[in-house]
CSV table of N, CA and C in Angstrom, one decimal:
chain,number,residue,atom,x,y,z
A,14,MET,N,-119.4,142.6,103.9
A,14,MET,CA,-118.6,142.6,105.1
A,14,MET,C,-118.7,143.9,105.9
A,15,ILE,N,-118.9,145.0,105.3
A,15,ILE,CA,-119.1,146.2,106.0
A,15,ILE,C,-120.3,146.2,106.8
A,16,ASP,N,-121.4,145.6,106.3
A,16,ASP,CA,-122.6,145.3,107.1
A,16,ASP,C,-122.3,144.4,108.3
A,17,GLU,N,-121.6,143.3,108.1
A,17,GLU,CA,-121.3,142.4,109.1
A,17,GLU,C,-120.4,143.0,110.2
A,18,LEU,N,-119.6,144.0,109.9
A,18,LEU,CA,-118.8,144.7,110.9
A,18,LEU,C,-119.6,145.8,111.6
A,19,GLY,N,-120.8,146.0,111.2
A,19,GLY,CA,-121.7,146.9,111.9
A,19,GLY,C,-121.4,148.4,111.5
A,20,LEU,N,-120.9,148.6,110.3
A,20,LEU,CA,-120.4,149.9,109.9
A,20,LEU,C,-121.4,150.8,109.2
A,21,LYS,N,-122.6,150.2,108.9
A,21,LYS,CA,-123.6,151.0,108.2
A,21,LYS,C,-123.9,152.2,109.1
A,22,GLY,N,-124.0,153.4,108.5
A,22,GLY,CA,-124.3,154.6,109.3
A,22,GLY,C,-123.1,155.3,109.9
A,23,THR,N,-121.9,154.6,109.9
A,23,THR,CA,-120.7,155.2,110.4
A,23,THR,C,-120.3,156.5,109.7
A,24,ARG,N,-119.9,157.5,110.4
A,24,ARG,CA,-119.7,158.8,109.9
A,24,ARG,C,-118.3,159.3,110.2
A,25,ARG,N,-117.8,160.1,109.3
A,25,ARG,CA,-116.7,161.0,109.5
A,25,ARG,C,-117.1,162.3,108.9
A,26,GLY,N,-117.3,163.3,109.7
A,26,GLY,CA,-117.8,164.6,109.2
A,26,GLY,C,-119.2,164.4,108.6
A,27,GLU,N,-119.4,164.8,107.4
A,27,GLU,CA,-120.7,164.7,106.7
A,27,GLU,C,-120.7,163.5,105.8
A,28,ALA,N,-119.6,162.7,105.7
A,28,ALA,CA,-119.6,161.5,104.9
A,28,ALA,C,-120.0,160.3,105.8
A,29,ALA,N,-120.9,159.4,105.2
A,29,ALA,CA,-121.4,158.3,106.0
A,29,ALA,C,-121.5,157.1,105.1
A,30,VAL,N,-121.4,155.9,105.8
A,30,VAL,CA,-121.7,154.6,105.1
A,30,VAL,C,-123.2,154.6,105.0
A,31,SER,N,-123.7,154.3,103.8
A,31,SER,CA,-125.1,154.2,103.6
A,31,SER,C,-125.8,153.2,104.5
A,32,LYS,N,-126.9,153.6,105.1
A,32,LYS,CA,-127.7,152.7,106.0
A,32,LYS,C,-128.4,151.6,105.2
A,33,VAL,N,-128.5,151.8,103.8
A,33,VAL,CA,-129.2,150.9,103.0
A,33,VAL,C,-128.3,149.9,102.3
A,34,HIS,N,-127.1,150.4,101.8
A,34,HIS,CA,-126.2,149.5,101.1
A,34,HIS,C,-124.8,149.9,101.6
A,35,GLY,N,-124.2,149.0,102.4
A,35,GLY,CA,-122.9,149.2,103.0
A,35,GLY,C,-121.7,149.5,102.1
A,36,ASN,N,-121.9,149.3,100.8
A,36,ASN,CA,-120.8,149.5,99.9
A,36,ASN,C,-120.8,150.9,99.3
A,37,PHE,N,-121.7,151.8,99.8
A,37,PHE,CA,-121.8,153.1,99.3
A,37,PHE,C,-121.5,154.1,100.4
A,38,ILE,N,-120.7,155.1,100.1
A,38,ILE,CA,-120.5,156.3,101.0
A,38,ILE,C,-121.3,157.4,100.5
A,39,VAL,N,-122.1,158.0,101.3
A,39,VAL,CA,-123.0,159.1,100.9
A,39,VAL,C,-122.6,160.4,101.6
A,40,ASN,N,-122.9,161.5,100.9
A,40,ASN,CA,-122.7,162.8,101.4
A,40,ASN,C,-124.0,163.3,102.1
A,41,GLU,N,-123.9,163.5,103.4
A,41,GLU,CA,-125.1,163.8,104.2
A,41,GLU,C,-125.2,165.3,104.4
A,42,GLY,N,-124.6,166.1,103.6
A,42,GLY,CA,-124.6,167.6,103.7
A,42,GLY,C,-123.5,168.2,102.9
A,43,SER,N,-122.4,168.4,103.6
A,43,SER,CA,-121.3,169.1,103.0
A,43,SER,C,-120.0,168.4,103.2
A,44,ALA,N,-120.0,167.1,102.9
A,44,ALA,CA,-118.8,166.2,103.2
A,44,ALA,C,-117.7,166.7,102.3
A,45,THR,N,-116.5,166.7,102.8
A,45,THR,CA,-115.3,167.1,102.1
A,45,THR,C,-114.7,165.8,101.6
A,46,ALA,N,-113.7,165.9,100.6
A,46,ALA,CA,-113.0,164.8,100.2
A,46,ALA,C,-112.2,164.2,101.4
A,47,GLY,N,-111.7,165.0,102.3
A,47,GLY,CA,-111.1,164.5,103.5
A,47,GLY,C,-112.0,163.7,104.3
A,48,ASP,N,-113.2,164.1,104.5
A,48,ASP,CA,-114.2,163.3,105.2
A,48,ASP,C,-114.3,161.9,104.6
A,49,VAL,N,-114.5,161.8,103.3
A,49,VAL,CA,-114.7,160.6,102.6
A,49,VAL,C,-113.4,159.7,102.7
A,50,LEU,N,-112.2,160.3,102.5
A,50,LEU,CA,-111.0,159.5,102.6
A,50,LEU,C,-110.8,159.0,104.0
A,51,GLU,N,-111.1,159.8,105.0
A,51,GLU,CA,-111.0,159.4,106.4
A,51,GLU,C,-111.9,158.2,106.7
A,52,LEU,N,-113.1,158.3,106.2
A,52,LEU,CA,-114.1,157.2,106.4
A,52,LEU,C,-113.6,155.9,105.7
A,53,ILE,N,-113.1,156.0,104.5
A,53,ILE,CA,-112.5,154.9,103.8
A,53,ILE,C,-111.4,154.2,104.6
A,54,ASP,N,-110.5,155.1,105.1
A,54,ASP,CA,-109.4,154.5,105.9
A,54,ASP,C,-109.8,153.8,107.1
A,55,PHE,N,-110.9,154.4,107.8
A,55,PHE,CA,-111.4,153.7,108.9
A,55,PHE,C,-112.0,152.4,108.6
A,56,ILE,N,-112.8,152.3,107.5
A,56,ILE,CA,-113.4,151.0,107.1
A,56,ILE,C,-112.3,150.0,106.8
A,57,LYS,N,-111.3,150.4,106.1
A,57,LYS,CA,-110.2,149.5,105.7
A,57,LYS,C,-109.5,149.0,106.9
A,58,ALA,N,-109.3,149.9,107.9
A,58,ALA,CA,-108.6,149.5,109.1
A,58,ALA,C,-109.4,148.5,109.9
A,59,ARG,N,-110.7,148.7,110.0
A,59,ARG,CA,-111.5,147.8,110.8
A,59,ARG,C,-111.6,146.4,110.1
A,60,ALA,N,-111.7,146.4,108.8
A,60,ALA,CA,-111.7,145.1,108.1
A,60,ALA,C,-110.4,144.3,108.3
A,61,LYS,N,-109.3,145.0,108.3
A,61,LYS,CA,-108.0,144.4,108.4
A,61,LYS,C,-107.8,143.9,109.9
A,62,ALA,N,-108.2,144.7,110.9
A,62,ALA,CA,-108.1,144.4,112.3
A,62,ALA,C,-109.0,143.2,112.7
A,63,GLU,N,-110.2,143.3,112.2
A,63,GLU,CA,-111.2,142.3,112.7
A,63,GLU,C,-111.3,141.0,111.8
A,64,ARG,N,-110.9,141.1,110.6
A,64,ARG,CA,-111.1,140.0,109.7
A,64,ARG,C,-109.8,139.6,109.0
A,65,GLY,N,-108.7,140.4,109.1
A,65,GLY,CA,-107.5,140.1,108.4
A,65,GLY,C,-107.6,140.3,106.9
A,66,ILE,N,-108.6,141.1,106.4
A,66,ILE,CA,-108.8,141.3,105.0
A,66,ILE,C,-108.4,142.7,104.6
A,67,GLU,N,-107.6,142.9,103.6
A,67,GLU,CA,-107.3,144.2,103.1
A,67,GLU,C,-108.3,144.6,102.0
A,68,LEU,N,-109.1,145.5,102.3
A,68,LEU,CA,-110.1,146.0,101.3
A,68,LEU,C,-109.4,147.0,100.3
A,69,ARG,N,-109.9,147.1,99.1
A,69,ARG,CA,-109.4,148.0,98.1
A,69,ARG,C,-110.6,148.8,97.6
A,70,GLU,N,-110.3,150.0,97.2
A,70,GLU,CA,-111.4,150.9,96.6
A,70,GLU,C,-111.7,150.3,95.2
A,71,GLU,N,-113.0,150.5,94.8
A,71,GLU,CA,-113.4,150.1,93.5
A,71,GLU,C,-113.1,151.2,92.5
A,72,VAL,N,-112.9,152.4,93.0
A,72,VAL,CA,-112.7,153.6,92.2
A,72,VAL,C,-111.3,154.0,92.3
A,73,GLU,N,-110.8,154.8,91.4
A,73,GLU,CA,-109.4,155.3,91.4
A,73,GLU,C,-109.5,156.7,92.1
A,74,ILE,N,-108.7,156.9,93.1
A,74,ILE,CA,-108.7,158.2,93.8
A,74,ILE,C,-107.5,159.0,93.2
A,75,ILE,N,-107.9,160.2,92.7
A,75,ILE,CA,-106.9,161.0,92.1
A,75,ILE,C,-106.8,162.3,92.9
A,76,GLY,N,-105.7,163.1,92.6
A,76,GLY,CA,-105.6,164.4,93.2
A,76,GLY,C,-105.0,164.4,94.6
A,77,GLN,N,-104.4,163.3,95.1
A,77,GLN,CA,-103.9,163.3,96.4
A,77,GLN,C,-102.5,163.9,96.4
């Protein structure tokens, strides 16, 4: 779905959705945890707004 929404390559700071596999977020330099979390929130918001689907992380986010 991330690919279908055109989100491959989308960035927040140095965190980006992989251009190869839309289910991966990659560090393209010195991404912070905040960059990654902001990108995740953006992806989830787009999926909800455009498809009505609530995405969930496959990993457990700790330390917030």
